């Protein structure tokens, strides 16, 4: 008799959880009727972390996508008034992307939707389980093994 592949089972559980998180977040986004796709949401969140408006190439690098994908996302967000293209003050040939007031408002709504989704996902866990999960996730994200005593 062979033993089950524990790592394979964990990988499957992580993938299933990821899909569930995406489904729940998508539902919460649709409920708020923002007209923003998950990919556009990610771009807005990324854009919000810049001190000054980034170039399209900077966004593509940070999002780990090809520049054409960023162009498509920015086109959609610009059409809905969430972002705007602005010339670089130091080089007119360079275009930068900045959030509009409407984009900042959408970000607040997006954060609220993500919080609601997280509350739904974490509802079955106790506070101690949430803390333990947070520590485990930090370890997985950092890729640093936990030191045992």
Tab-separated table of C-alpha atoms in Angstrom:
chain	number	residue	atom	x	y	z
A	1	UNK	CA	0.000	0.000	0.000
A	2	UNK	CA	1.364	3.428	-0.886
A	3	UNK	CA	1.121	6.478	1.339
A	4	UNK	CA	-0.677	9.518	0.003
A	5	UNK	CA	1.476	12.323	-1.371
A	6	UNK	CA	1.186	14.836	1.499
A	7	UNK	CA	2.858	17.662	-0.428
A	8	UNK	CA	0.618	16.986	-3.414
A	9	UNK	CA	-2.427	17.150	-1.155
A	10	UNK	CA	-1.242	20.449	0.360
A	11	UNK	CA	-0.627	21.882	-3.111
A	12	UNK	CA	-4.138	20.871	-4.167
A	13	UNK	CA	-5.618	22.421	-1.026
A	14	UNK	CA	-3.750	25.684	-1.660
A	15	UNK	CA	-4.981	25.782	-5.265
A	16	UNK	CA	-8.561	25.085	-4.186
A	17	UNK	CA	-8.345	27.814	-1.528
A	18	UNK	CA	-6.917	30.267	-4.071
A	19	UNK	CA	-9.784	29.562	-6.469
A	20	UNK	CA	-12.283	29.990	-3.620
A	21	UNK	CA	-10.709	33.302	-2.579
A	22	UNK	CA	-10.907	34.565	-6.181
A	23	UNK	CA	-14.547	33.490	-6.525
A	24	UNK	CA	-15.566	35.148	-3.268
A	25	UNK	CA	-13.657	38.357	-4.023
A	26	UNK	CA	-15.185	38.479	-7.496
A	27	UNK	CA	-18.675	38.089	-5.993
A	28	UNK	CA	-18.014	40.886	-3.496
A	29	UNK	CA	-16.708	43.126	-6.301
A	30	UNK	CA	-19.754	42.404	-8.464
A	31	UNK	CA	-22.044	43.114	-5.509
A	32	UNK	CA	-20.569	46.614	-5.243
A	33	UNK	CA	-21.125	47.098	-8.988
A	34	UNK	CA	-17.854	48.942	-9.571
A	35	UNK	CA	-17.437	47.702	-13.127
A	36	UNK	CA	-13.831	46.773	-12.373
A	37	UNK	CA	-12.312	43.438	-13.288
A	38	UNK	CA	-9.989	41.612	-10.875
A	39	UNK	CA	-7.046	42.481	-13.144
A	40	UNK	CA	-8.000	46.170	-13.143
A	41	UNK	CA	-8.383	45.982	-9.375
A	42	UNK	CA	-4.848	44.652	-9.082
A	43	UNK	CA	-3.525	47.463	-11.297
A	44	UNK	CA	-5.298	50.107	-9.189
A	45	UNK	CA	-3.897	48.630	-5.966
A	46	UNK	CA	-0.414	48.524	-7.486
A	47	UNK	CA	-0.722	52.093	-8.746
A	48	UNK	CA	-1.742	53.293	-5.284
A	49	UNK	CA	1.591	52.152	-3.817
A	50	UNK	CA	3.681	54.451	-5.990
A	51	UNK	CA	4.832	57.796	-4.615
A	52	UNK	CA	4.601	59.410	-8.042
A	53	UNK	CA	2.835	58.259	-11.210
A	54	UNK	CA	4.713	55.309	-12.771
A	55	UNK	CA	5.406	54.586	-16.410
A	56	UNK	CA	3.471	51.812	-18.162
A	57	UNK	CA	6.683	49.759	-18.271
A	58	UNK	CA	7.049	50.105	-14.487
A	59	UNK	CA	3.510	48.821	-14.001
A	60	UNK	CA	4.084	45.902	-16.365
A	61	UNK	CA	7.230	44.931	-14.483
A	62	UNK	CA	5.582	45.178	-11.065
A	63	UNK	CA	2.515	43.222	-12.237
A	64	UNK	CA	4.742	40.701	-14.025
A	65	UNK	CA	2.826	41.009	-17.289
A	66	UNK	CA	3.686	42.148	-20.788
A	67	UNK	CA	3.354	45.902	-21.455
A	68	UNK	CA	0.468	45.300	-23.898
A	69	UNK	CA	-1.607	43.827	-21.060
A	70	UNK	CA	-1.076	46.998	-19.021
A	71	UNK	CA	-2.114	49.135	-21.983
A	72	UNK	CA	-5.407	47.242	-22.217
A	73	UNK	CA	-6.042	47.584	-18.475
A	74	UNK	CA	-5.187	51.292	-18.463
A	75	UNK	CA	-7.412	51.883	-21.517
A	76	UNK	CA	-10.392	50.416	-19.653
A	77	UNK	CA	-9.665	52.274	-16.431
A	78	UNK	CA	-9.083	55.530	-18.277
A	79	UNK	CA	-12.383	55.153	-20.155
A	80	UNK	CA	-14.182	54.803	-16.808
A	81	UNK	CA	-12.331	57.804	-15.315
A	82	UNK	CA	-10.333	55.830	-12.726
A	83	UNK	CA	-6.872	56.720	-14.102
A	84	UNK	CA	-5.392	59.196	-16.537
A	85	UNK	CA	-2.319	59.340	-18.689
A	86	UNK	CA	-0.090	62.323	-17.948
A	87	UNK	CA	3.131	63.456	-19.602
A	88	UNK	CA	6.333	63.075	-17.637
A	89	UNK	CA	7.480	66.572	-16.598
A	90	UNK	CA	11.115	65.691	-17.348
A	91	UNK	CA	10.525	63.926	-20.685
A	92	UNK	CA	7.421	64.671	-22.743
A	93	UNK	CA	7.839	61.417	-24.689
A	94	UNK	CA	7.203	59.413	-21.513
A	95	UNK	CA	3.640	58.864	-20.351
A	96	UNK	CA	2.853	58.212	-16.731
A	97	UNK	CA	-0.319	56.806	-15.189
A	98	UNK	CA	-1.998	58.447	-12.218
A	99	UNK	CA	-5.092	57.748	-10.156
A	100	UNK	CA	-8.009	60.144	-10.426
A	101	UNK	CA	-10.296	61.055	-7.544
A	102	UNK	CA	-12.768	58.523	-8.942
A	103	UNK	CA	-9.970	55.930	-8.948
A	104	UNK	CA	-9.161	56.642	-5.297
A	105	UNK	CA	-12.860	56.236	-4.454
A	106	UNK	CA	-12.928	52.934	-6.338
A	107	UNK	CA	-9.877	51.813	-4.349
A	108	UNK	CA	-11.712	52.473	-1.088
A	109	UNK	CA	-14.607	50.353	-2.356
A	110	UNK	CA	-12.204	47.645	-3.520
A	111	UNK	CA	-10.554	47.523	-0.099
A	112	UNK	CA	-13.948	47.203	1.555
A	113	UNK	CA	-14.883	44.384	-0.829
A	114	UNK	CA	-11.617	42.577	-0.092
A	115	UNK	CA	-12.165	42.962	3.665
A	116	UNK	CA	-15.690	41.570	3.341
A	117	UNK	CA	-14.396	38.648	1.294
A	118	UNK	CA	-11.642	37.966	3.847
A	119	UNK	CA	-14.163	38.049	6.694
A	120	UNK	CA	-16.298	35.502	4.847
A	121	UNK	CA	-13.352	33.222	4.130
A	122	UNK	CA	-11.924	33.416	7.653
A	123	UNK	CA	-15.273	33.169	9.467
A	124	UNK	CA	-14.869	29.467	10.397
A	125	UNK	CA	-11.514	30.105	12.127
A	126	UNK	CA	-10.964	31.071	15.737
A	127	UNK	CA	-8.704	34.008	16.569
A	128	UNK	CA	-5.883	31.599	17.498
A	129	UNK	CA	-6.302	29.745	14.208
A	130	UNK	CA	-6.214	33.030	12.298
A	131	UNK	CA	-2.964	34.012	14.023
A	132	UNK	CA	-1.447	30.608	13.273
A	133	UNK	CA	-2.572	30.814	9.648
A	134	UNK	CA	-1.107	34.315	9.339
A	135	UNK	CA	2.259	33.076	10.606
A	136	UNK	CA	2.232	30.113	8.243
A	137	UNK	CA	1.292	32.299	5.286
A	138	UNK	CA	4.080	34.766	6.134
A	139	UNK	CA	6.523	31.858	6.132
A	140	UNK	CA	5.267	30.639	2.753
A	141	UNK	CA	5.305	34.129	1.253
A	142	UNK	CA	8.822	34.894	2.544
A	143	UNK	CA	10.094	31.415	1.693
A	144	UNK	CA	12.030	31.344	4.965
A	145	UNK	CA	11.816	28.104	6.928
A	146	UNK	CA	10.478	28.288	10.464
A	147	UNK	CA	13.165	27.656	13.083
A	148	UNK	CA	12.083	25.082	15.634
A	149	UNK	CA	13.211	25.245	19.256
